[in-house]
Coordinates of C-alpha atoms and ligand atoms in Angstrom, one line a residue:
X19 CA 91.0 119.0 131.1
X20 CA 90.4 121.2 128.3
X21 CA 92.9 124.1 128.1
X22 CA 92.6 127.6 127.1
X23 CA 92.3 128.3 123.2
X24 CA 91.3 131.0 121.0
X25 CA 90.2 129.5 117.2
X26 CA 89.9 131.4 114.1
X27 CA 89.2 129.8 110.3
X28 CA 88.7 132.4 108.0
X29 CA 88.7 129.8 105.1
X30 CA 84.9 129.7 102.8
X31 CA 84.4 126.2 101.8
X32 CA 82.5 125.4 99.0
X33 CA 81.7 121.5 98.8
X34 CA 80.2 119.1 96.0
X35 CA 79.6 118.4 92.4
X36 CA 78.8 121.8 91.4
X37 CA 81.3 124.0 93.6
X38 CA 83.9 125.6 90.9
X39 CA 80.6 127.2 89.7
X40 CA 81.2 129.4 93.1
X41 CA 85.1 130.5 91.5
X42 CA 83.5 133.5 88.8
X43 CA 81.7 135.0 92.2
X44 CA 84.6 134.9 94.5
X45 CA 87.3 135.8 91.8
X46 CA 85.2 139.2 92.0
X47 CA 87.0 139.4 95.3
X48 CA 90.3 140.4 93.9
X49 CA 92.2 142.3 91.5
X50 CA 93.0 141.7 88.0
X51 CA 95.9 139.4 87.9
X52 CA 96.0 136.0 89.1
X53 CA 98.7 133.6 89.4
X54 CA 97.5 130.2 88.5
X55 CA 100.0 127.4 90.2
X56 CA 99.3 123.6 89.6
X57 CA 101.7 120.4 89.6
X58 CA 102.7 118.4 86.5
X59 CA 100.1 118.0 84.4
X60 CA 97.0 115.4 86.3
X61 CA 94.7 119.1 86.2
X62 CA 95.1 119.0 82.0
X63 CA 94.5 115.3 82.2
X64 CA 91.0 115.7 84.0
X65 CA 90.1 118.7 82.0
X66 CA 90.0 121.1 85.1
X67 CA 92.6 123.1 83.6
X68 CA 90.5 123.9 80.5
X69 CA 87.6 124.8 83.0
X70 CA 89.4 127.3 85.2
X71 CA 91.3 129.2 82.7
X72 CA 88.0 129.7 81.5
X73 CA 86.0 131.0 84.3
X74 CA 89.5 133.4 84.6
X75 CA 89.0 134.2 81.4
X76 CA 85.4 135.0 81.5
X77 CA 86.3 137.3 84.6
X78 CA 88.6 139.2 82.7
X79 CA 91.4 138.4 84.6
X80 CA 95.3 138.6 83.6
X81 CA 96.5 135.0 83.9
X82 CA 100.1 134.3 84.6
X83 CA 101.0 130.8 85.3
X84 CA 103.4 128.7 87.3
X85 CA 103.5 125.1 86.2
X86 CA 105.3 122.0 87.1
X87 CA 105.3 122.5 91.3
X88 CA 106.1 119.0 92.4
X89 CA 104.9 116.2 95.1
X90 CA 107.3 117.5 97.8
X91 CA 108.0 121.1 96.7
X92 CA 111.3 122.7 96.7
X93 CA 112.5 126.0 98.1
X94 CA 113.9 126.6 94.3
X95 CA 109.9 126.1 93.4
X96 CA 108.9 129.0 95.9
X97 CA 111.7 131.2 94.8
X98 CA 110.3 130.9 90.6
X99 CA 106.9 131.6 91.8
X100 CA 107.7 134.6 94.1
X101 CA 109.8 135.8 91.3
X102 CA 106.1 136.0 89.0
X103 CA 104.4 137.3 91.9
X104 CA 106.8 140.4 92.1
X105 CA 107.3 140.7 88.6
X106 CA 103.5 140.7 87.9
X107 CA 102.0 142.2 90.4
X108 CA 100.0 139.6 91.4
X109 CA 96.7 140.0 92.9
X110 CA 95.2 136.5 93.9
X111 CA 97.6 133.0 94.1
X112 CA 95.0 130.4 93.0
X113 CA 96.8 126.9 93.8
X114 CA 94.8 123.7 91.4
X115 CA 96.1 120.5 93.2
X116 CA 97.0 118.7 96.0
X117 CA 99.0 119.0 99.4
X118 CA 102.2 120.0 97.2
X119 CA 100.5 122.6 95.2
X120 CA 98.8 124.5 97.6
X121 CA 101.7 124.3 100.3
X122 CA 104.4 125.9 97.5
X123 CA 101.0 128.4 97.2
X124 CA 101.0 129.7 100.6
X125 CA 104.9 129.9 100.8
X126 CA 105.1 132.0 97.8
X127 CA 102.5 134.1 99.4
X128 CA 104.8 134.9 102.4
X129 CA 107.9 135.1 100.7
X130 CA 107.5 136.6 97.7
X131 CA 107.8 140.3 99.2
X132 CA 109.6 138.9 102.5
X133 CA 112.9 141.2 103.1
X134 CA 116.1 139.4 103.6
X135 CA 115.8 135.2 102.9
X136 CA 112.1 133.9 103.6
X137 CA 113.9 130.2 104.0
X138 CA 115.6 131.3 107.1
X139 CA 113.6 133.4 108.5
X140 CA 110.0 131.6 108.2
X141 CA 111.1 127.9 108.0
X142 CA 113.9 127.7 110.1
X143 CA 113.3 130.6 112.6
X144 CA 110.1 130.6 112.6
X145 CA 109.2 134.3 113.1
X146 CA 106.1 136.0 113.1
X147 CA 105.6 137.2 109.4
X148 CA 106.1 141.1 109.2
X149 CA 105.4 141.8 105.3
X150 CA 102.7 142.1 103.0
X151 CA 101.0 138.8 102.3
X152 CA 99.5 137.7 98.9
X153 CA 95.9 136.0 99.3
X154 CA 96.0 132.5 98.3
X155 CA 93.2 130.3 97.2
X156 CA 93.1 126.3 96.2
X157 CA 90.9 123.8 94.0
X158 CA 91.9 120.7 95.7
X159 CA 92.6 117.4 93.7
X160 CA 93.8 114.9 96.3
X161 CA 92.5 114.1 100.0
X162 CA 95.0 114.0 102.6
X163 CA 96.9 117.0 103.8
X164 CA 94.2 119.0 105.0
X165 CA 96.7 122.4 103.1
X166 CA 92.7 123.7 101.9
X167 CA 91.8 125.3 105.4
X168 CA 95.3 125.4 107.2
X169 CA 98.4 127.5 107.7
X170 CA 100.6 124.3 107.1
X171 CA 103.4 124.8 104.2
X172 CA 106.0 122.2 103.9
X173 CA 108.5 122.9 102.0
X174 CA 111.4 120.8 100.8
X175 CA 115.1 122.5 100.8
X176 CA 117.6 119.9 98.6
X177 CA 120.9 122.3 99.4
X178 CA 120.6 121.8 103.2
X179 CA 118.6 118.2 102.7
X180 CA 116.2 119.3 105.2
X181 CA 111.9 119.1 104.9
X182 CA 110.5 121.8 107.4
X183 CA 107.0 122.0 108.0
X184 CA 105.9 125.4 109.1
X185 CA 101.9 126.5 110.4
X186 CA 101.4 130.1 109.0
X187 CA 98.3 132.2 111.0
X188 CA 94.9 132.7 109.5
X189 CA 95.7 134.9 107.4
X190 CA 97.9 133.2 105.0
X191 CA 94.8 130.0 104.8
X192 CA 93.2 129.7 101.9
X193 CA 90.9 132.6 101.2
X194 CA 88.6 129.7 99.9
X195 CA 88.9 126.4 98.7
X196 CA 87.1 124.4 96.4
X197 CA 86.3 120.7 97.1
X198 CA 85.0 118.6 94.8
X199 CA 85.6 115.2 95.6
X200 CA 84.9 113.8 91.9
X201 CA 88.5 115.6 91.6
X202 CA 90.2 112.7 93.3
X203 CA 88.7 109.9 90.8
X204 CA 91.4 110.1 88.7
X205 CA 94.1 109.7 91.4
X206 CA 96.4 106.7 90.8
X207 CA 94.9 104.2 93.6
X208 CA 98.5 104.6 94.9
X209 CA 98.2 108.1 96.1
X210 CA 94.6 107.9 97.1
X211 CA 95.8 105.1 99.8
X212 CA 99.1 107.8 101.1
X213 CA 96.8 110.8 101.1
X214 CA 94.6 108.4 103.1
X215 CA 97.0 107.3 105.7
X216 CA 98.1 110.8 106.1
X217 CA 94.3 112.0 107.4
X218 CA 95.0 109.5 109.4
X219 CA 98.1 110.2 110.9
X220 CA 97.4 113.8 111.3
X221 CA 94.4 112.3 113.7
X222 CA 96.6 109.6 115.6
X223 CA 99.0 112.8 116.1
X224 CA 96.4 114.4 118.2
X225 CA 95.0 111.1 119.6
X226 CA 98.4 109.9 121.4
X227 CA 98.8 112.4 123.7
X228 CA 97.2 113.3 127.2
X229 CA 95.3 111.7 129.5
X230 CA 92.4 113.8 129.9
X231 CA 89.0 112.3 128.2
X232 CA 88.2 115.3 126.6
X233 CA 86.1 115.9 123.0
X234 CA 89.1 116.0 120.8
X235 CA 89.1 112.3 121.0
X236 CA 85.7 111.8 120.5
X237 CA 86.2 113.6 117.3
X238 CA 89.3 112.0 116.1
X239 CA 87.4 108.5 116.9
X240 CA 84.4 109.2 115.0
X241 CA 86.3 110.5 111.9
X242 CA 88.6 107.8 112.1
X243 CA 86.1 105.6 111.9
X244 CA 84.6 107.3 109.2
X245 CA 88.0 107.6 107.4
X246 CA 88.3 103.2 108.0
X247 CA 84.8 102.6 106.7
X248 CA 85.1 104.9 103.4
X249 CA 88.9 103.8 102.7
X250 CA 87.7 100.1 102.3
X251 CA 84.8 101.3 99.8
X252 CA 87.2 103.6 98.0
X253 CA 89.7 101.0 97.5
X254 CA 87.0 98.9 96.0
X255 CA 85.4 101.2 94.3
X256 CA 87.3 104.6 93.6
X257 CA 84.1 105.8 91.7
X258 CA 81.8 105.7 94.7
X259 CA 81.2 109.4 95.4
X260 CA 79.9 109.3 99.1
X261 CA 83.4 107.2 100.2
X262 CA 85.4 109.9 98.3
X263 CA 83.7 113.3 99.5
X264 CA 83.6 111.4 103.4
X265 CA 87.4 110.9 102.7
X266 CA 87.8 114.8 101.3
X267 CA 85.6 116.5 103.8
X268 CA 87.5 114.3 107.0
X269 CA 91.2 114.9 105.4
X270 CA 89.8 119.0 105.7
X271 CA 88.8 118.8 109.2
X272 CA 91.4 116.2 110.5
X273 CA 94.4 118.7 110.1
X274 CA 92.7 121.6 111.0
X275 CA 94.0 123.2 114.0
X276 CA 90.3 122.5 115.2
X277 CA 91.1 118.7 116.4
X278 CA 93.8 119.1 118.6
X279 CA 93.1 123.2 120.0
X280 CA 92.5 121.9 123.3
X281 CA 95.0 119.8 124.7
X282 CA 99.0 118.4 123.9
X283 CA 99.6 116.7 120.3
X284 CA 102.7 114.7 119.6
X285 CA 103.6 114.9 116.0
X286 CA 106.5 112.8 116.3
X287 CA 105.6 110.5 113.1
X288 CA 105.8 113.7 110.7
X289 CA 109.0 114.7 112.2
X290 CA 110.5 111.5 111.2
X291 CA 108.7 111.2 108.1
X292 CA 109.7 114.6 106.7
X293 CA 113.4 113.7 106.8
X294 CA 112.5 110.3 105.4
X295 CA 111.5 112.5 102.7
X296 CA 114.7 114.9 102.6
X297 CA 116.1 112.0 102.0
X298 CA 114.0 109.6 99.3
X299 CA 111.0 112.2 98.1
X300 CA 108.7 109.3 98.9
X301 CA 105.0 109.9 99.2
X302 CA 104.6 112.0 102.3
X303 CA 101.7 109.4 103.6
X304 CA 103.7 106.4 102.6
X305 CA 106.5 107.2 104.8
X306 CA 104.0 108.3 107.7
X307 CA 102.9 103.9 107.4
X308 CA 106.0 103.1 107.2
X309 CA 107.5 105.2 110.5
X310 CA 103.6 104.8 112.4
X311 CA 103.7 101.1 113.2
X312 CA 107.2 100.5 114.8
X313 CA 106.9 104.1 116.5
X314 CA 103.8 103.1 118.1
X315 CA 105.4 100.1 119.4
X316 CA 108.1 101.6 121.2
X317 CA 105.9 104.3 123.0
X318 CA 102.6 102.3 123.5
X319 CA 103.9 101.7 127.0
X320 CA 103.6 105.1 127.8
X321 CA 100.3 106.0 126.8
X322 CA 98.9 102.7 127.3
X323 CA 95.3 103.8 128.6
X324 CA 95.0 105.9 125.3
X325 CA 96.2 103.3 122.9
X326 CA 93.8 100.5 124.5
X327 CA 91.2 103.0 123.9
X328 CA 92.0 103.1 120.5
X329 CA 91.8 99.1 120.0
X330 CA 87.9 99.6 121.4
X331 CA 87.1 102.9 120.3
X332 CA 88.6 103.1 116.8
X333 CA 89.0 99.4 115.9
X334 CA 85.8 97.7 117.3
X335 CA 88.3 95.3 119.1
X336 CA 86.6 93.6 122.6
X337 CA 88.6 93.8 125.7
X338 CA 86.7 90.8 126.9
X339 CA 89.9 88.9 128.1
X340 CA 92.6 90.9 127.6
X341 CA 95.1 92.3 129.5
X342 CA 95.1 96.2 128.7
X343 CA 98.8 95.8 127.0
X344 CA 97.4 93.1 124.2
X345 CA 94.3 95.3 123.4
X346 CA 96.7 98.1 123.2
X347 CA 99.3 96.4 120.9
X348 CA 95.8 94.5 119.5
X349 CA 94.8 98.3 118.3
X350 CA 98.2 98.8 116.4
X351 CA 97.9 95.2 114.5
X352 CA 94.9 96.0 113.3
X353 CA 96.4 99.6 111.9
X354 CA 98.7 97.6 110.1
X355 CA 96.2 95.2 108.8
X356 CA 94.4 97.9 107.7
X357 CA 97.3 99.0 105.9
X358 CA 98.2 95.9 104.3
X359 CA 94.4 95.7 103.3
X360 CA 94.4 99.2 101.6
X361 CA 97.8 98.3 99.9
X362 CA 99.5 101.1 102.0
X363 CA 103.5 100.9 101.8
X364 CA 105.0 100.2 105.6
X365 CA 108.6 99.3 104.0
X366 CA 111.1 102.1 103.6
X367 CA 113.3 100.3 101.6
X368 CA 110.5 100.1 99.3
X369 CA 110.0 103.5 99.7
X370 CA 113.1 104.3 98.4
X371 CA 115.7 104.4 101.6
X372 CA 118.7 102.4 101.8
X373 CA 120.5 101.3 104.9
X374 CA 123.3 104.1 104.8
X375 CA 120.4 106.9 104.8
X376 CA 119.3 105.9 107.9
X377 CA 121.8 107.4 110.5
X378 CA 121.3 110.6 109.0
X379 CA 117.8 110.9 108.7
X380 CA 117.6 109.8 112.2
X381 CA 120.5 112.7 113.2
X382 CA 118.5 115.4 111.3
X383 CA 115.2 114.3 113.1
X384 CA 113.5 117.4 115.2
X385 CA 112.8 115.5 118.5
X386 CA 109.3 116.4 119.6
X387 CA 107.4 113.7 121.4
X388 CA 104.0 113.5 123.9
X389 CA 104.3 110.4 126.0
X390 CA 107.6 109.4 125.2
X391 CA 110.6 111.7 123.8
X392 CA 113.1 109.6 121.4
X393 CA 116.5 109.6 121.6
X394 CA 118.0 110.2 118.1
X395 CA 119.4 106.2 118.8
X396 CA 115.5 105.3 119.5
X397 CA 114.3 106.9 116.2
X398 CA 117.3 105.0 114.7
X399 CA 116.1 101.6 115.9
X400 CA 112.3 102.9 114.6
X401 CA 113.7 103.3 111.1
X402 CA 115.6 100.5 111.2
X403 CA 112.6 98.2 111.7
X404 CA 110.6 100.0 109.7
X405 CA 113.5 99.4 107.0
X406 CA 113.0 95.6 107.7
X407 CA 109.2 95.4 107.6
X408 CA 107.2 92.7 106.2
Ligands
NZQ7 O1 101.7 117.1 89.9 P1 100.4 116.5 89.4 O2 100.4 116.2 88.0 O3 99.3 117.3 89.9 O4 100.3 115.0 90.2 C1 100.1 114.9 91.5 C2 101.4 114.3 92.2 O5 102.1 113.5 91.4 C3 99.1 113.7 91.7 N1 97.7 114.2 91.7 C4 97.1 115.1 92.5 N2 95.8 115.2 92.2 C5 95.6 114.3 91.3 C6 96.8 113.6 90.9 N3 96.9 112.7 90.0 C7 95.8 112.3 89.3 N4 94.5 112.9 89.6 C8 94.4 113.8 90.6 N5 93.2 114.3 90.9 O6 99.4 113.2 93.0 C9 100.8 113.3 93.3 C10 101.0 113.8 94.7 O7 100.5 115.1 94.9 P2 100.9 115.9 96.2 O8 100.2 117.2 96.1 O9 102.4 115.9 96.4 O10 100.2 115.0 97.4 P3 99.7 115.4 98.8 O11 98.4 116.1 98.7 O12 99.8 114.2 99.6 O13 100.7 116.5 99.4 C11 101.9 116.1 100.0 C12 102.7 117.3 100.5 O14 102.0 118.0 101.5 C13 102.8 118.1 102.7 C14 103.6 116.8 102.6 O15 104.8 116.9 103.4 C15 104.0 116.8 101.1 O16 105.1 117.7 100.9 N6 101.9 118.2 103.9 C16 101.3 119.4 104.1 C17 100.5 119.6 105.3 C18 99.8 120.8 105.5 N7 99.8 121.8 104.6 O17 99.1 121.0 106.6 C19 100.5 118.6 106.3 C20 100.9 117.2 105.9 O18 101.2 116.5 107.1 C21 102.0 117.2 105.0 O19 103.3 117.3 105.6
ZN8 ZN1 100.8 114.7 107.0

């Protein structure tokens, strides 16, 4: 049964070829001086940088940058760019890049005139946020975390080797948020395929848990599907722009509190991933393959009516024959074939982890959990196989 919700997205949109022509119009919006954050230097390579710091220019806005934010962003990262905002008086945080960019973005929004130490008290209290907010906007780059019309800001503190996700309210989204999917041609086929797994993930988060039939699964099936189909044509041909705007436009809406605002989610996989990535800084949707496969296989059991639906449902796979439990672990082969297809890492040693990391990461995992709750031995033995994977 559907339960009770209450959804708000106050986040504009604006879509296609031809949507930074929209930036002059909504930079009218806000006051004079603009912080302009981006990553380490793919905005320059593709010329975008040139084109925004002209249409800032050309609205007569003061333009203070903050440069170098990297994949994985650090609490030091927030700190330099709350520092600008306060010493600037910054109007508008405009974020140019992916997942990284416009997470360290929304954190600086919050923290920048937070009393006492933002760190504490939004990532590892999580309390309401009591001070003034600075209004954030993004120009995305990559497809995959879905940070252009969410609260999410994950943010990476090296001191306390400890990744903490945290889902700010409405009104610390994305005022609006640029998309244009020609962006993501010049991503390194590499992290295309992690931001793709991570749409992914975010879905199958949603997807394995509950046992009502209600439309959020409906939804994460068809985008899934969607998200399959374009992946294969994208791999092919990065170029092709109707696979790469399906795969922008589905990595918006898949995490978007939207999918999921009406029953139980499990996000498990990111909880295990995020240390994974306290611990090696590997690409966020590498490590979600890597932890996916051997996690669904431990809990598959428990959930089996919803992961044989996903063999039929997401997979085409015919349960002409089959005994439920084979078209459920059927459904999770063909995930990893997919992977394997796409070129998706599902090794963690390859992703950077060695066998002494392992007891800590599992140890400094944030047990969640929908049909199953781990043990901190059980996500041991998950990363353990996923450290052996083939
Ligand atoms: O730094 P630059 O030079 O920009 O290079 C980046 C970076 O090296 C590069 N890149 C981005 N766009 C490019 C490009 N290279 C060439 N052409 C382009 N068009 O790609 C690399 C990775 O970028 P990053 O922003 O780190 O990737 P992603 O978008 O996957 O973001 C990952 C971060 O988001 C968090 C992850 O944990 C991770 O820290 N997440 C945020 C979520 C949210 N806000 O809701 C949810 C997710 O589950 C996730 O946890
Ligand atoms: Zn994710």
């Amino acid at each position: 049964m559907n339960t009770d919700f209450t959804y708000e997205n106050p986040t504009t949109i604006h879509f296609g070829k031809e949507s930074l022509n929209n930036l002059k119009a909504e930079l009218a919006n806000y006051g004079d001086t603009i912080l302009l954050a981006y990553g380490k230097g793919s905005i320059k390579k593709i010329g975008l940088y040139d084109q925004v710091l002209s249409i800032l220019k050309d609205s007569g806005k003061n333009i203070v940058e903050l440069t170098g934010i990297m994949a994985n962003p650090t609490w030091e990262k927030v700190k330099e760019g709350a520092q600008l905002v306060r010493d600037n008086k910054v109007n508008l945080i405009l974020g140019v890049g992916g997942g990284s960019v416009i997470d360290c973005v929304k954190a600086i929004s919050v923290s920048a005139y937070c009393e006492g130490d933002p760190w504490t008290k939004y990532w590892l209290q999580f309390q309401p946020v009591d001070n003034e907010i600075v209004p954030v906007a993004s120009i995305l780059t990559l497809a995959g975390t879905g940070s252009e019309m969410n609260g999410g800001s994950v943010i990476t503190n090296d001191d306390m080797k400890l990744k903490m996700g945290r889902v700010f309210p409405a009104n610390v989204y994305p005022k609006f948020s640029i998309l244009n999917p020609e962006y993501t041609f010049s991503l390194p086929k590499y992290q295309m395929v992690s931001g793709i797994f991570d749409m992914m993930s975010h879905l199958m988060e949603v997807y394995f848990s509950g046992e009502d039939d209600v439309t959020s699964d409906y939804l994460v099936e068809g985008l899934l599907r969607s998200i399959i189909n374009s992946a294969k044509i994208a791999v092919a041909n990065p170029e092709d722009y109707e696979a790469r705007s399906n795969l922008m436009w589905s990595a918006t809406l898949a995490m978007n509190p939207l999918m999921g605002l009406s029953k139980p989610s499990d996000w498990m996989v990111h909880m295990i991933e995020h240390q994974v990535g306290a611990y090696t800084d590997c690409a966020h949707g590498m490590g979600l393959a890597a932890v996916s496969l051997p996690y669904y296989r431990t809990i598959y059991k428990y959930g089996i009516d919803k992961f044989a639906r996903f063999a039929t449902q997401v997979w085409g796979i015919s349960e002409e024959g089959k005994m439920k439990e084979e078209l459920a672990l059927a459904g999770i082969d063909a995930l990893e074939a997919f992977c394997k297809e796409c070129g998706i890492v599902i090794n963690l040693k390859e992703l950077g982890a060695t066998e002494e990391m392992l007891p800590d990461i599992a140890n400094s995992t944030i047990l969640l959990g929908a049909y199953k709750k781990l043990t901190h031995d059980e996500v041991l033995d998950v990363l353990k196989t996923a450290y052996e994977a083939v």
